[in-house]
mmCIF file of C-alpha atoms in Angstrom:
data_model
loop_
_atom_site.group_PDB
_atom_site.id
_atom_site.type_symbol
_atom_site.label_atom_id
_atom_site.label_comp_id
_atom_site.label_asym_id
_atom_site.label_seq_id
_atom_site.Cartn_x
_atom_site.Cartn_y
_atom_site.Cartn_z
ATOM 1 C CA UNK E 1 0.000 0.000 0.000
ATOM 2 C CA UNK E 2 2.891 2.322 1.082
ATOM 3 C CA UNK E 3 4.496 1.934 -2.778
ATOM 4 C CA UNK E 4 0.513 2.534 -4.514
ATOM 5 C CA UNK E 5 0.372 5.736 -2.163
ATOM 6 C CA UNK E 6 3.621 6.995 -3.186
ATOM 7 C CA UNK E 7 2.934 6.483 -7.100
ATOM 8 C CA UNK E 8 -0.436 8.215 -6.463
ATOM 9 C CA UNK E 9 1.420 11.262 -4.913
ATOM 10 C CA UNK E 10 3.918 11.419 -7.308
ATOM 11 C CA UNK E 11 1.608 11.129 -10.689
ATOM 12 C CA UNK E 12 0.094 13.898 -11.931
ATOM 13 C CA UNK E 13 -3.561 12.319 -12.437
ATOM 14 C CA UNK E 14 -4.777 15.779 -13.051
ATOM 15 C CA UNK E 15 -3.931 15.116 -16.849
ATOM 16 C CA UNK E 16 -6.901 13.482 -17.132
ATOM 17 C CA UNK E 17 -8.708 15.904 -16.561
ATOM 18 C CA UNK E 18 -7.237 18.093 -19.894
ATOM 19 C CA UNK E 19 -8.585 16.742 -23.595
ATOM 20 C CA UNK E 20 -5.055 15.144 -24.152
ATOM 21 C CA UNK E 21 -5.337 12.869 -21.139
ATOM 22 C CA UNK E 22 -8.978 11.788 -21.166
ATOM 23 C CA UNK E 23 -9.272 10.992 -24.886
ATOM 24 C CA UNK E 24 -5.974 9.045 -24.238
ATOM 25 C CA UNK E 25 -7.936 7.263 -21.956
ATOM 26 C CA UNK E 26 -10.860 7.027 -24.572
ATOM 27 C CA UNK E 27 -8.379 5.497 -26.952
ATOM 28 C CA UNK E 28 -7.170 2.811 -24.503
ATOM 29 C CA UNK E 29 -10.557 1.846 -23.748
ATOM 30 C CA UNK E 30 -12.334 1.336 -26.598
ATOM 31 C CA UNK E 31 -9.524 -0.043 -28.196
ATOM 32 C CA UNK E 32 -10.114 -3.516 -25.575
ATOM 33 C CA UNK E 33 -13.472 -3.138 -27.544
ATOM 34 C CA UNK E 34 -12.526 -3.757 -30.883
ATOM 35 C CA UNK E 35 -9.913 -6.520 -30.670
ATOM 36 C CA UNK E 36 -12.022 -8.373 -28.198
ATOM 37 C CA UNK E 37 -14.994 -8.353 -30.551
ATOM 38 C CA UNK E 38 -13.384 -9.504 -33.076
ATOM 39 C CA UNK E 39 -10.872 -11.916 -31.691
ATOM 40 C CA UNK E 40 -12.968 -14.071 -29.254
ATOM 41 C CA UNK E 41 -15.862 -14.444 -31.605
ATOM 42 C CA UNK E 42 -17.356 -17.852 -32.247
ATOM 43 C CA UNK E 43 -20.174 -18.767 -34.751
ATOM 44 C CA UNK E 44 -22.094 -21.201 -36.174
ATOM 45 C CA UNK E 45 -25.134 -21.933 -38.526
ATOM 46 C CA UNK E 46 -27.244 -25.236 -38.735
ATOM 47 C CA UNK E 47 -29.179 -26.862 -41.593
ATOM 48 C CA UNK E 48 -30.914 -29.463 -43.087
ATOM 49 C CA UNK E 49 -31.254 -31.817 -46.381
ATOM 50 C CA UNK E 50 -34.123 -34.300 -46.480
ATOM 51 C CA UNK E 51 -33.865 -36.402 -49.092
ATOM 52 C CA UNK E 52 -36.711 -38.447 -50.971
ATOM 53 C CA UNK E 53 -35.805 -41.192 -49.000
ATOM 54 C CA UNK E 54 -36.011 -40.072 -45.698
ATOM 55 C CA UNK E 55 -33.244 -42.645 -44.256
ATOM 56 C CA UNK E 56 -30.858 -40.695 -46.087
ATOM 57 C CA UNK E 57 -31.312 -37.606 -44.751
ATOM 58 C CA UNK E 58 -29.707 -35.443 -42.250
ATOM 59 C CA UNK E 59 -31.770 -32.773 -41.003
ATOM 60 C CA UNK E 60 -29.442 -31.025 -38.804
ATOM 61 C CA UNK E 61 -25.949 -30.026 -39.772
ATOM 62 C CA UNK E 62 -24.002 -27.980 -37.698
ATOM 63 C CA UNK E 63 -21.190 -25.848 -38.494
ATOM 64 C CA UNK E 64 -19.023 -23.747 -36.461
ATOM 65 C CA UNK E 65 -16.286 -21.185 -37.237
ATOM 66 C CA UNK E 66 -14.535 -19.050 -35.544
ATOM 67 C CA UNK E 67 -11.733 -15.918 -35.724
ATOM 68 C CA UNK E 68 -9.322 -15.923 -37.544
ATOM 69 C CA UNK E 69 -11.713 -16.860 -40.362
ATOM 70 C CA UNK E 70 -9.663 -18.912 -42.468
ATOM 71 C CA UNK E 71 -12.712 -20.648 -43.970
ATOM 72 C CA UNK E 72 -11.551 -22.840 -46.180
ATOM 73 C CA UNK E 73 -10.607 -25.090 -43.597
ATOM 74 C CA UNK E 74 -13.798 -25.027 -42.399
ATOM 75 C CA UNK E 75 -15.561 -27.996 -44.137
ATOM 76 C CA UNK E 76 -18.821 -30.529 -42.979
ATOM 77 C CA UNK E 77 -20.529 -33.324 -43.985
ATOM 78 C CA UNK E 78 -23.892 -33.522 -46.201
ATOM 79 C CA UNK E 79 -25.680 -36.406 -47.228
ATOM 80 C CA UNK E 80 -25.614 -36.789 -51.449
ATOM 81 C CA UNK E 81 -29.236 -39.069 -51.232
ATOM 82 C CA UNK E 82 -27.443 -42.158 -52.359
ATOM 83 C CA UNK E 83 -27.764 -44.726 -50.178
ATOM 84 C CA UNK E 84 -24.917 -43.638 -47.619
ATOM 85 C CA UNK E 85 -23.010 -41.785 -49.308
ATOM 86 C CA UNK E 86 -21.309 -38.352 -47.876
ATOM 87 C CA UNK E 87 -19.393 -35.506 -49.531
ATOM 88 C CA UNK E 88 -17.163 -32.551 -47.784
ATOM 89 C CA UNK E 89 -18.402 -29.548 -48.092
ATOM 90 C CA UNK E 90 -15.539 -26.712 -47.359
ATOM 91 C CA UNK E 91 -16.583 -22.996 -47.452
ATOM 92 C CA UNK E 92 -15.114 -21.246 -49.613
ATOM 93 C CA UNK E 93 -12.483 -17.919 -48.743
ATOM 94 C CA UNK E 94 -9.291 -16.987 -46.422
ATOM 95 C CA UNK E 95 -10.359 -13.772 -44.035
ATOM 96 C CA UNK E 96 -7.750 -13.811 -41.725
ATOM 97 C CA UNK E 97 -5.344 -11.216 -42.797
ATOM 98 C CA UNK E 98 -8.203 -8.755 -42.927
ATOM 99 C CA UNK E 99 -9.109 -9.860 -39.283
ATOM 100 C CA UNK E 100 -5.523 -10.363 -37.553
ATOM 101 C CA UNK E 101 -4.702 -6.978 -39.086
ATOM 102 C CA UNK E 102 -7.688 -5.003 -37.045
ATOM 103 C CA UNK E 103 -6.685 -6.894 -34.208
ATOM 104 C CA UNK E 104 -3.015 -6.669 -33.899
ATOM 105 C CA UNK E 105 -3.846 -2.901 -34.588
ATOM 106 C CA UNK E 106 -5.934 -2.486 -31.807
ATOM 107 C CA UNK E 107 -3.688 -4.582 -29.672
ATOM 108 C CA UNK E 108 -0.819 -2.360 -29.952
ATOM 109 C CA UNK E 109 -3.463 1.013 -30.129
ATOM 110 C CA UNK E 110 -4.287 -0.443 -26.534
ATOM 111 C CA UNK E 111 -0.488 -0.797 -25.481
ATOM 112 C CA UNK E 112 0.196 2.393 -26.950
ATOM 113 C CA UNK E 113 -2.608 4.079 -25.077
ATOM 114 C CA UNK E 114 -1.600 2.418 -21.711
ATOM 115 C CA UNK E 115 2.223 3.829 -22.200
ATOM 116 C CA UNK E 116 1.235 7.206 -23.121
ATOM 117 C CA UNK E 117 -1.113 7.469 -20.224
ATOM 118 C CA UNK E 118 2.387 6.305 -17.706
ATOM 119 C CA UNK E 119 3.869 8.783 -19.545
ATOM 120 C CA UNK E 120 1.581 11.781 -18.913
ATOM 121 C CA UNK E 121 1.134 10.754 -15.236
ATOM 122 C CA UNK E 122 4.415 10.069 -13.665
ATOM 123 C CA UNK E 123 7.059 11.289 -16.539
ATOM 124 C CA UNK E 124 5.172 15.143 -17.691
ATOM 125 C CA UNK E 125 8.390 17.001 -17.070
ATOM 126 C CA UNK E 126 10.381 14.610 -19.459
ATOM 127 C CA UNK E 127 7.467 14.289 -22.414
ATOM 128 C CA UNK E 128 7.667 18.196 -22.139
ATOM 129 C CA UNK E 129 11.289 18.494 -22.252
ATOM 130 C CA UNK E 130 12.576 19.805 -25.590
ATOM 131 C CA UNK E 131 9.060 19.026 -27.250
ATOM 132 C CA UNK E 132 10.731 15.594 -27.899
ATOM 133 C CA UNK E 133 7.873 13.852 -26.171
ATOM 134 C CA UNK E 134 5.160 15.500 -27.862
ATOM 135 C CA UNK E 135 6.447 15.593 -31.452
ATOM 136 C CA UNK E 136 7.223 11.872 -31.280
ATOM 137 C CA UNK E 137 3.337 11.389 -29.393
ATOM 138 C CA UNK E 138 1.970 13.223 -32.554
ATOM 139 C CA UNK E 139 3.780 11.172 -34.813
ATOM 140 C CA UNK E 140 2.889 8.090 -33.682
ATOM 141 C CA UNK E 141 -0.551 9.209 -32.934
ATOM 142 C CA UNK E 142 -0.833 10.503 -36.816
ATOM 143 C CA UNK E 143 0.271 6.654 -37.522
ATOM 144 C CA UNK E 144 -2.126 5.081 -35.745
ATOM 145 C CA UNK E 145 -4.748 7.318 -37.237
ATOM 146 C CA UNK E 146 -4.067 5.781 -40.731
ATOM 147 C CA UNK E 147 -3.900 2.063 -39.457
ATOM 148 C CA UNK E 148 -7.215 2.439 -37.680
ATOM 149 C CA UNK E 149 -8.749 3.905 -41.427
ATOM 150 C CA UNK E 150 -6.643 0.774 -43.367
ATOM 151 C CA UNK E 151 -7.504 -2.095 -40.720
ATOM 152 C CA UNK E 152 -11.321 -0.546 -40.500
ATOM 153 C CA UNK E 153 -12.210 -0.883 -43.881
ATOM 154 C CA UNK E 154 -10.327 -3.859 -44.657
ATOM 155 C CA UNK E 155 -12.209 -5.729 -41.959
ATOM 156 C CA UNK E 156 -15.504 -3.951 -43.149
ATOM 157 C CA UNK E 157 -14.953 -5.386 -46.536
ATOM 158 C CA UNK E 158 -13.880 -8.932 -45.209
ATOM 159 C CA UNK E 159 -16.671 -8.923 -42.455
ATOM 160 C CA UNK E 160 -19.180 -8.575 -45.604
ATOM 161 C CA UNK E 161 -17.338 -11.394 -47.393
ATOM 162 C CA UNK E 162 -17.866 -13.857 -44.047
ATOM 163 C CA UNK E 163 -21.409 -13.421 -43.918
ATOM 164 C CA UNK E 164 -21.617 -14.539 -47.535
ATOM 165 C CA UNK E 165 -19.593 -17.268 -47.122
ATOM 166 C CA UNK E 166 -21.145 -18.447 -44.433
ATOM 167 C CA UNK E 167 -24.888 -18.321 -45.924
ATOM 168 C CA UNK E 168 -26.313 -21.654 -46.291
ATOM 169 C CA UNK E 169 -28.437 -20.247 -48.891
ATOM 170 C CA UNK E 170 -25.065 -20.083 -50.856
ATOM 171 C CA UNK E 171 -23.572 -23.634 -49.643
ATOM 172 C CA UNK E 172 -27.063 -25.328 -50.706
ATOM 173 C CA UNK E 173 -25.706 -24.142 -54.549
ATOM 174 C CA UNK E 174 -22.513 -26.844 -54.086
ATOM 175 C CA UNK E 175 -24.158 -29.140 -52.454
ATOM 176 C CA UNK E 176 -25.466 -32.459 -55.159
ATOM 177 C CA UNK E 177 -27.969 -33.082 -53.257
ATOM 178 C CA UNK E 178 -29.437 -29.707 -53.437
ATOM 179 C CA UNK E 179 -29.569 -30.029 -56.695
ATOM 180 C CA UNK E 180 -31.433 -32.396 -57.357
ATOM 181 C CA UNK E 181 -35.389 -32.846 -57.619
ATOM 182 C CA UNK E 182 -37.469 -34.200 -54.754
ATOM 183 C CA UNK E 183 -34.846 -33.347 -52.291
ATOM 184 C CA UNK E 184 -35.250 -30.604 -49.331
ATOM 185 C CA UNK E 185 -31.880 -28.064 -48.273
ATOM 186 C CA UNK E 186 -33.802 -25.339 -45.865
ATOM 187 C CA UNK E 187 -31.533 -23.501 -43.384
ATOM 188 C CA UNK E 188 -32.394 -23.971 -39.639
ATOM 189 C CA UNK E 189 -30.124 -21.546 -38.011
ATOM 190 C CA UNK E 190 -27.829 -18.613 -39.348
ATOM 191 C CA UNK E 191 -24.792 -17.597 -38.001
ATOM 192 C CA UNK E 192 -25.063 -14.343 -35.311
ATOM 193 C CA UNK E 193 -22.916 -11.703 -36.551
ATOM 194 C CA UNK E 194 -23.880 -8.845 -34.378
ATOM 195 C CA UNK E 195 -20.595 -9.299 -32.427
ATOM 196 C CA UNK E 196 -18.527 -8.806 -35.553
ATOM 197 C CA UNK E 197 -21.185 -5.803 -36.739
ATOM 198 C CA UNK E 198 -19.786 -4.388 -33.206
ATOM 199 C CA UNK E 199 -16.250 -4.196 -34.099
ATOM 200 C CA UNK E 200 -16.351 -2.807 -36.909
ATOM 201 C CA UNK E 201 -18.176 0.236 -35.374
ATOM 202 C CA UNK E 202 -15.523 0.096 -32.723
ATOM 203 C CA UNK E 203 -12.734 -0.122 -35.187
ATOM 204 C CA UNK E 204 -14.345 3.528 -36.923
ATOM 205 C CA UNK E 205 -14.811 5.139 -33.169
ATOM 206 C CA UNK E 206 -11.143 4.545 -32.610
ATOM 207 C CA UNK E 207 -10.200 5.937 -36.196
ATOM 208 C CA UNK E 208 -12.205 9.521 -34.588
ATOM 209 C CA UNK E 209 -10.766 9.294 -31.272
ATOM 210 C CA UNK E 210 -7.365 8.821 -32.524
ATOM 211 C CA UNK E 211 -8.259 11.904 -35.668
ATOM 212 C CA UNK E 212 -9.574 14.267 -32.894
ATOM 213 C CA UNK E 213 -6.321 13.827 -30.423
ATOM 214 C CA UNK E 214 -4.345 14.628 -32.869
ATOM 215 C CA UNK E 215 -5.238 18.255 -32.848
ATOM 216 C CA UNK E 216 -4.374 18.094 -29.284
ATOM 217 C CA UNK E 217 -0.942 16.639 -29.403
ATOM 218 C CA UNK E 218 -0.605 19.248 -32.068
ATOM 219 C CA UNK E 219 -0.352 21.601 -30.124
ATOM 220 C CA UNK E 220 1.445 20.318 -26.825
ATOM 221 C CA UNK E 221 4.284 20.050 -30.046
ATOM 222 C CA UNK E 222 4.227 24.051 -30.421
ATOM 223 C CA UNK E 223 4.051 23.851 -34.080
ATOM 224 C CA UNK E 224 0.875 25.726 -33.771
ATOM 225 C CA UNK E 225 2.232 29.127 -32.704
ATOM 226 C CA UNK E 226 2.905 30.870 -35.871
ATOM 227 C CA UNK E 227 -0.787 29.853 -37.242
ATOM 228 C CA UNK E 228 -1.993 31.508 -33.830
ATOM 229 C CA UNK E 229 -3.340 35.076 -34.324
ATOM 230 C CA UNK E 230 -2.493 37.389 -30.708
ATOM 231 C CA UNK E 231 -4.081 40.694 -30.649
ATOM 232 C CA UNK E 232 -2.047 43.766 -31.485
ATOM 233 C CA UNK E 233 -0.097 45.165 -28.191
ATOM 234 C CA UNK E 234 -1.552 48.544 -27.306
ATOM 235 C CA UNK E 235 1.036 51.224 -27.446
ATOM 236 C CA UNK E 236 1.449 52.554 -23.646
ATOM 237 C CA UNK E 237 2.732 55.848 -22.655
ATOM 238 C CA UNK E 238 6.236 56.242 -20.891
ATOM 239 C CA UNK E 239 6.782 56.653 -17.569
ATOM 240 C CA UNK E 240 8.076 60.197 -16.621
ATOM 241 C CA UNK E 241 11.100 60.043 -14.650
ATOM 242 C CA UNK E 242 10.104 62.234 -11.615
ATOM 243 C CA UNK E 243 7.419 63.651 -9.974
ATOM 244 C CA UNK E 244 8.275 67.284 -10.655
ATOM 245 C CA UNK E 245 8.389 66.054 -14.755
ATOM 246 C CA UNK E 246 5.063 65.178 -14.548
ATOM 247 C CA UNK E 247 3.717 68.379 -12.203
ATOM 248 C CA UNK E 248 5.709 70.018 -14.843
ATOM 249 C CA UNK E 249 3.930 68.366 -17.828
ATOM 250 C CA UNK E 250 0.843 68.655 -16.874
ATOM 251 C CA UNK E 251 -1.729 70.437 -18.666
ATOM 252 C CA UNK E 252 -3.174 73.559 -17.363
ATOM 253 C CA UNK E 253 -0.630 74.005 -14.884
ATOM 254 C CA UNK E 254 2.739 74.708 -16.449
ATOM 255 C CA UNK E 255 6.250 75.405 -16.134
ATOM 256 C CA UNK E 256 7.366 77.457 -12.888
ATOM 257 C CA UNK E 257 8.236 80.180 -15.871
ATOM 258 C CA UNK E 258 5.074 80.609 -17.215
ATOM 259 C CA UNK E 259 3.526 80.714 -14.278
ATOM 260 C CA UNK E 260 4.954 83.781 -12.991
ATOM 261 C CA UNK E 261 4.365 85.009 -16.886
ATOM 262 C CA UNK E 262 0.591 84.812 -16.813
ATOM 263 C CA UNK E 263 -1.698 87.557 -15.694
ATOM 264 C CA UNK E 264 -3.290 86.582 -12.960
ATOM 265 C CA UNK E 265 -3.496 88.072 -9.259
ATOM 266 C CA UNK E 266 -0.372 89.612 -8.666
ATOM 267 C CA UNK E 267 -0.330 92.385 -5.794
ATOM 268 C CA UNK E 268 1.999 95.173 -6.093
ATOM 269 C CA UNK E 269 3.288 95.629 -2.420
ATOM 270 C CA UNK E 270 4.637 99.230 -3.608
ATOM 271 C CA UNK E 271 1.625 100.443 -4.447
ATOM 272 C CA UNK E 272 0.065 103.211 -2.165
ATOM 273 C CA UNK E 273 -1.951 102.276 0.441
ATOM 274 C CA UNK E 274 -0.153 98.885 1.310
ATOM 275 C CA UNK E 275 3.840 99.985 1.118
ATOM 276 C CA UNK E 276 5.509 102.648 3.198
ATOM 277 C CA UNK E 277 4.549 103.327 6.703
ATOM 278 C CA UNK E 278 4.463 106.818 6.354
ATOM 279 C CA UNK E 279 1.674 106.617 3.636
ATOM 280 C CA UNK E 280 -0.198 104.143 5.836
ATOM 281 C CA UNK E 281 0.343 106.343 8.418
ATOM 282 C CA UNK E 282 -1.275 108.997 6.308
ATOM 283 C CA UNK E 283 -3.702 107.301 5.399
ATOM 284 C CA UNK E 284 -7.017 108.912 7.416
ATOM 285 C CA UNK E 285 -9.266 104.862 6.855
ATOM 286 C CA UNK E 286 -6.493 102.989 8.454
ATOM 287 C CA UNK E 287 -4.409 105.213 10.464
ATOM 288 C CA UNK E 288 -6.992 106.516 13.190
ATOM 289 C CA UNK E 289 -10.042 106.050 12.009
ATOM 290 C CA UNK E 290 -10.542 102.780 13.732
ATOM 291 C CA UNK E 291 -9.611 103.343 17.738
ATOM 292 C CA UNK E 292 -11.202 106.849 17.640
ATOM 293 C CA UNK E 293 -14.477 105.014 16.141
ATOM 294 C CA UNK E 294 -14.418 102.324 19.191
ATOM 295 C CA UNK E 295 -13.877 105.023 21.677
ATOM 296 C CA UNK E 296 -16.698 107.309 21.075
ATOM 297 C CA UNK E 297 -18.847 103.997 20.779
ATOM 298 C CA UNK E 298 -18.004 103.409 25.013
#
């Protein structure tokens, strides 16, 4: 427990919570979906040929394939109506590369996925470093992309091709019996596909998982900054060096030298009336007007 508490401090299982992390973790699971669709399927189909004379007939068949589809190994016996008389019947077709490829695909999508994910959690300063990790993440990423469309369609197109070899309605045209009047071929059971329908769909979700995260590896990579567009910096005034340059600069108050320049209130102190003392003295207002006032007022 001690070791499992120390990887969970260390890891950085916040990445998971980012688009690059959690599709990751998209990709890794429904990658398990595709290869185990495909490569753990089973089928079989049953029918029946009743001949004129019913002691010759065989009225249930079974056959039974399986991945990795190589049908023409897949053969069973069918009664020809003649007396006892048997004849092989193989199907007919070899599906396997078109099925091992989607699933060794898958199987190393899934690998992938799990490494990338130990990667992002417990080694994010070394995938960062020098843009190494994420230009080599893209590239493999891009890679996987492609397989995903190639092994898709390729098991699409072989997928279609089992079904029709494995139609009885299809078998009953090789078969002698079939062919010939008074006899019965009818098909009792046909094979379930739905499994195989499955991971194909599965095999075209991974191809958009894998498409869409590669816009975000993109740009962990940093090969996105010249296509993105910043908006134009906003041309800011400079600083003035001192206080006084600015009290200076201001509008409406300027320089010391203009100030004593413009023609507002400035008293004359050698005017008459407020310079000498012997013309305030003279003066009859200020001089003795006052305290002779207060006086005859008591």
């Amino acid at each position: 427990m001690e070791v499992v508490n120390q990887l969970v401090a260390v890891g950085q299982f916040r990445i998971f919570k980012e688009p690059l992390g959690f599709v990751k973790l998209l990709e890794w699971f429904f990658s398990i979906f595709a290869f185990a669709t495909c490569g753990s399927y089973s089928g079989e189909f049953r029918l029946s040929v009743k001949c004129a004379n019913k002691s010759e007939s065989d009225l249930s068949i079974k056959v039974d394939f399986s991945y990795p589809f190589r049908l023409h190994q897949v053969y069973f016996d069918a009664p020809t109506c003649k007396a006892s008389e048997k004849e092989k019947i193989f199907l007919i077709g070899d599906y396997s590369s078109s099925a091992e490829f989607f699933v060794t695909i898958a199987v190393f999508a899934f690998l992938y996925s799990l490494a990338a994910m130990v990667v992002y959690v417990f080694m994010q300063d070394k995938y960062r470093e020098n843009n190494k990790g994420p230009m080599i993440d893209f590239i493999v990423t891009a890679v996987f992309a492609f397989m995903w469309l190639v092994s898709s369609s390729a098991w699409a197109k072989g997928l279609s091709d089992v079904k029709e070899a494995t139609d009885p309605d299809n078998l009953f045209k090789d078969m002698a019996a079939c062919k010939k009047i008074g006899n019965t071929c009818s098909e009792l059971r046909e094979p379930v596909t739905s499994g195989l329908n499955t991971s194909v769909v599965f095999g075209f979700l991974n191809l958009v998982l894998w498409l869409g995260n590669l816009w975000f590896v993109f740009k962990e990579t940093g090969w996105s900054a010249p296509f993105v567009k910043y908006p134009p910096a906003q041309e800011k005034q400079p600083a003035p060096d001192t206080y006084g340059d600015a009290y200076n600069q201001a509008p409406g108050y300027g320089q010391q030298d203009s100030y004593g320049q413009q023609g507002g209130y400035q008293p004359d102190y050698s005017q008459q009336g407020y310079g000498q003392q012997g013309d305030y003295g003279q003066q009859g207002g200020y001089g003795q007007g006052g305290p002779t006032s207060f006086a005859n007022q008591m």
